Tab-separated table of C-alpha atoms in Angstrom:
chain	number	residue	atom	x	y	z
A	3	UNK	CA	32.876	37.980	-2.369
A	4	UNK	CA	32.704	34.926	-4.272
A	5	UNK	CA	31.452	34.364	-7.478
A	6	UNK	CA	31.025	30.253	-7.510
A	7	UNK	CA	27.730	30.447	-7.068
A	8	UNK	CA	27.170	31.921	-10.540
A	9	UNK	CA	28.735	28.949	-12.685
A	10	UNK	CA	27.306	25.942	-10.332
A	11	UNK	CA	24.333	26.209	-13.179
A	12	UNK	CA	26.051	24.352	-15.599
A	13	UNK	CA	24.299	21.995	-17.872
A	14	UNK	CA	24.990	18.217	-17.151
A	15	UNK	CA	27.608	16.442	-19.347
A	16	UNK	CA	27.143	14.666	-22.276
A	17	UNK	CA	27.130	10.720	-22.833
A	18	UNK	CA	28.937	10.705	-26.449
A	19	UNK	CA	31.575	8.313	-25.747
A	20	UNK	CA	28.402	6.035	-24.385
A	21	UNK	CA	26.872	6.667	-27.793
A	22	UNK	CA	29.865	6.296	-30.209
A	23	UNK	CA	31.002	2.966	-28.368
A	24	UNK	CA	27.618	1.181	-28.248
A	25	UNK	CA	26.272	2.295	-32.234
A	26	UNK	CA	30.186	0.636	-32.869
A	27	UNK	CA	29.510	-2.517	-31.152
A	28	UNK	CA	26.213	-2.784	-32.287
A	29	UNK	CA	27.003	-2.218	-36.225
A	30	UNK	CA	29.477	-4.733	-35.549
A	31	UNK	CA	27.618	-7.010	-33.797
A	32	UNK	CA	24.869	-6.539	-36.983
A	33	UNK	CA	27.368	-7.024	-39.542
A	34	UNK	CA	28.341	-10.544	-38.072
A	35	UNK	CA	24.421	-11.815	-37.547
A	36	UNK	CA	23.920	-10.809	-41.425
A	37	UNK	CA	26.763	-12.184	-42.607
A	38	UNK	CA	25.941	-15.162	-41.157
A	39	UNK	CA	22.461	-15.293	-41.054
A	40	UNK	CA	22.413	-17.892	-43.961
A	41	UNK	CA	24.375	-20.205	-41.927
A	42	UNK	CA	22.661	-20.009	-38.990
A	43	UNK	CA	18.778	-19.845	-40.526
A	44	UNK	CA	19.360	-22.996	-43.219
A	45	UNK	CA	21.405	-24.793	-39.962
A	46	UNK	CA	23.916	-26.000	-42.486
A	47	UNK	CA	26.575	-27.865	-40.745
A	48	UNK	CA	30.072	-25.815	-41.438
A	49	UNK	CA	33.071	-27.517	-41.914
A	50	UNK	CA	36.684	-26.579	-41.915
A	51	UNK	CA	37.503	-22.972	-42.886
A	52	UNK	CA	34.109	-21.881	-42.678
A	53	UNK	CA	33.058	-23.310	-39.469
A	54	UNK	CA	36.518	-21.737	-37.930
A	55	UNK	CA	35.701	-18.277	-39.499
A	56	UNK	CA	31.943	-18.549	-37.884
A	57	UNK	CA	33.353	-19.505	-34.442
A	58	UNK	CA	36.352	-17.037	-34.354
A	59	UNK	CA	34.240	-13.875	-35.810
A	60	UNK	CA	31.631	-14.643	-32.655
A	61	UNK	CA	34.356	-15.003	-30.652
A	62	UNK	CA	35.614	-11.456	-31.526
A	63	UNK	CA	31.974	-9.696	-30.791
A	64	UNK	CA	31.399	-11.017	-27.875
A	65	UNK	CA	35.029	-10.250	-26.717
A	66	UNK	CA	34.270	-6.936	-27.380
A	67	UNK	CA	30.651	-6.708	-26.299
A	68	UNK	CA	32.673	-7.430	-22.647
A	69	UNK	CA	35.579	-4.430	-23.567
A	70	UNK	CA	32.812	-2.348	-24.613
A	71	UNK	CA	30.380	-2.667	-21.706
A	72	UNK	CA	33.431	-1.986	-19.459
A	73	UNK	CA	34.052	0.844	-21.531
A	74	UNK	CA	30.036	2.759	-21.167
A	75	UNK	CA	30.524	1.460	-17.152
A	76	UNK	CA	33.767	3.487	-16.935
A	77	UNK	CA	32.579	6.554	-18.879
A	78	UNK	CA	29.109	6.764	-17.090
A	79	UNK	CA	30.697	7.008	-13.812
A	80	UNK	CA	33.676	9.016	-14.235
A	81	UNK	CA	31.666	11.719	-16.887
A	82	UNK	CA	29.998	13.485	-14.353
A	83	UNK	CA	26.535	14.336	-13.792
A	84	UNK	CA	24.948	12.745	-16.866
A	85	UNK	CA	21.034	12.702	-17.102
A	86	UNK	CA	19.870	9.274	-17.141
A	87	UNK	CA	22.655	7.328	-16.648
A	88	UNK	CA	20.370	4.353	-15.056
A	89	UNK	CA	19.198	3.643	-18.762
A	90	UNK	CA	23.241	3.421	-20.369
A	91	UNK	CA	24.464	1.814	-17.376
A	92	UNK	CA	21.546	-0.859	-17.891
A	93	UNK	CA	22.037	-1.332	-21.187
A	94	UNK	CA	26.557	-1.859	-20.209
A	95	UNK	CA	24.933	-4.591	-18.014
A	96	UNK	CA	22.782	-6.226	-20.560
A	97	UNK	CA	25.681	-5.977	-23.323
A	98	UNK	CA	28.342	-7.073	-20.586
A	99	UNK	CA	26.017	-10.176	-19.672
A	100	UNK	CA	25.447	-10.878	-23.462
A	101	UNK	CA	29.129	-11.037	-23.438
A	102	UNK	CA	29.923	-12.933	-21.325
A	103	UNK	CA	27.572	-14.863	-22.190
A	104	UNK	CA	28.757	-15.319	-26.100
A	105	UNK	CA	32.378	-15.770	-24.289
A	106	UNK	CA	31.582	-18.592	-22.409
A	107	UNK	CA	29.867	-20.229	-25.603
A	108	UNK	CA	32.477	-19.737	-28.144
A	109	UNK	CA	35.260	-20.371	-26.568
A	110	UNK	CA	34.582	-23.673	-25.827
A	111	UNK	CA	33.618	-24.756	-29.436
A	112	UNK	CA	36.055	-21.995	-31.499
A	113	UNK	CA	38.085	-23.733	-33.745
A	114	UNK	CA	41.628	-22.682	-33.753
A	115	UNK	CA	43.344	-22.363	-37.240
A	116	UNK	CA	44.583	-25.649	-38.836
A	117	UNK	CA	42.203	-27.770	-36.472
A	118	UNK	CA	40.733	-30.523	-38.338
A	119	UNK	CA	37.331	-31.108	-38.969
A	120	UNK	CA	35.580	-34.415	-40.066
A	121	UNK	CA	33.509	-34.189	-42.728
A	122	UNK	CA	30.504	-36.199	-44.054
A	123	UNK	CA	27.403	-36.994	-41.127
A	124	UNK	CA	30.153	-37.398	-38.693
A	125	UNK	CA	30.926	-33.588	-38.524
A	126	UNK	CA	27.283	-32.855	-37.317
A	127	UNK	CA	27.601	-33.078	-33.843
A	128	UNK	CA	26.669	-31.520	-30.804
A	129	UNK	CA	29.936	-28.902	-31.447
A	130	UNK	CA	28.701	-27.817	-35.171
A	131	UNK	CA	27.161	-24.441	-36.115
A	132	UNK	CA	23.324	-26.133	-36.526
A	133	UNK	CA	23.198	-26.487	-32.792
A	134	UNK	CA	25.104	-23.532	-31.323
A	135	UNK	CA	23.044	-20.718	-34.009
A	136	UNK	CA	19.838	-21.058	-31.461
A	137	UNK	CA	22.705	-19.841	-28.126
A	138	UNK	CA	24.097	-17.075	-30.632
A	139	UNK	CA	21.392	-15.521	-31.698
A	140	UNK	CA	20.246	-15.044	-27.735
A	141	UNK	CA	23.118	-13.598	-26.456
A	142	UNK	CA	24.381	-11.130	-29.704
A	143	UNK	CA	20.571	-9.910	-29.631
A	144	UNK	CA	20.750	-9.787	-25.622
A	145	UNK	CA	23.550	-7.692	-26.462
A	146	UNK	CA	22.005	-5.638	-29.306
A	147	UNK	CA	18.971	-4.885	-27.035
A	148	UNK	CA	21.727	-3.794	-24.641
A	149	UNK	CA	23.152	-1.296	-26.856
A	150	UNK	CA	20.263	-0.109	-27.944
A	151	UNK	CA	19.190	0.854	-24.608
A	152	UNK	CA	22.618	2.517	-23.955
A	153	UNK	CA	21.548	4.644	-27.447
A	154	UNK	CA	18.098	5.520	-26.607
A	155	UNK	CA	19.231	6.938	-22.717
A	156	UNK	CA	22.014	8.578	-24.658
A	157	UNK	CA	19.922	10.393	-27.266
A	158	UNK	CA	17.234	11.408	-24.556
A	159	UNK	CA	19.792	12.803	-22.656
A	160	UNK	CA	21.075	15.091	-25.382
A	161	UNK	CA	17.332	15.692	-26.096
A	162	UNK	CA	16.723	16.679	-23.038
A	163	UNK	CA	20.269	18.601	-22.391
A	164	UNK	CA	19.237	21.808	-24.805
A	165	UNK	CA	17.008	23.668	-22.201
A	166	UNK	CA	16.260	27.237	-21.451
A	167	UNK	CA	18.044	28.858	-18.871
């Protein structure tokens, strides 16, 4: 007689390569909107190094907002039975789209090293930092809110996982 029906009650798996990846990308993520906060609040027009720096650390985040929403996708739906996977896989949708997103705007304005950039009124065009920080801030906190929501289904889900048999 077979005894398979004795282990089929086996608790659901758990989503902690969801959580690790999306508290990574979202400290990251953090880290960058701090450390350039001042930039982007006073709308100071960067030149040079420190424009490059701003446009190639966005460029980074939201190139791995993309890797990382790829990531939760792929390890929600080969885990197994996970309990509410709707909520991470939403939130890999909102960070992918906040990626993409951030993709699309940086790297069409990044400055490559050794570019150069007028200075004086001339460098305050429509390419400088004062009127991209308004398109930056919506998609990094698109993407925040999007890991967020991929922490909040994972910690309900371990919650929720610790039940009596």
């Amino acid at each position: 007689m077979s005894r398979t029906h004795l282990y089929r009650a086996t608790a659901p798996a758990k989503p902690i390569a969801s959580l690790v990846l999306a508290a990574l990308w979202c400290g990251a993520a953090l880290t960058a909107l701090i450390g350039t906060a001042p930039g982007l609040v006073r709308g100071l027009p960067l030149h040079g190094t420190a424009a490059g720096v701003h446009d190639r650390v966005y460029l980074v985040v939201a190139g791995a907002a993309v890797v990382t929403a790829l990531a939760i996708a792929a390890s929600e739906l080969f885990a197994g039975r996970t309990r509410l996977r709707a909520a991470r896989l939403t939130g890999a949708v909102l960070l992918f789209l906040a990626g993409a997103l951030g993709l699309l705007d940086t790297s069409r304005r990044v400055l490559r090293p050794g570019t150069p950039v007028p200075m004086g009124d001339a460098a305050a065009a429509p390419g400088t930092v004062r009127s991209l920080a308004p398109q930056r801030l919506f998609w990094a906190g698109l993407g925040v809110v999007g890991a967020f929501t991929v922490l909040v289904g994972g910690v309900s889900a371990l919650r929720r996982w610790e039940q009596p048999f």
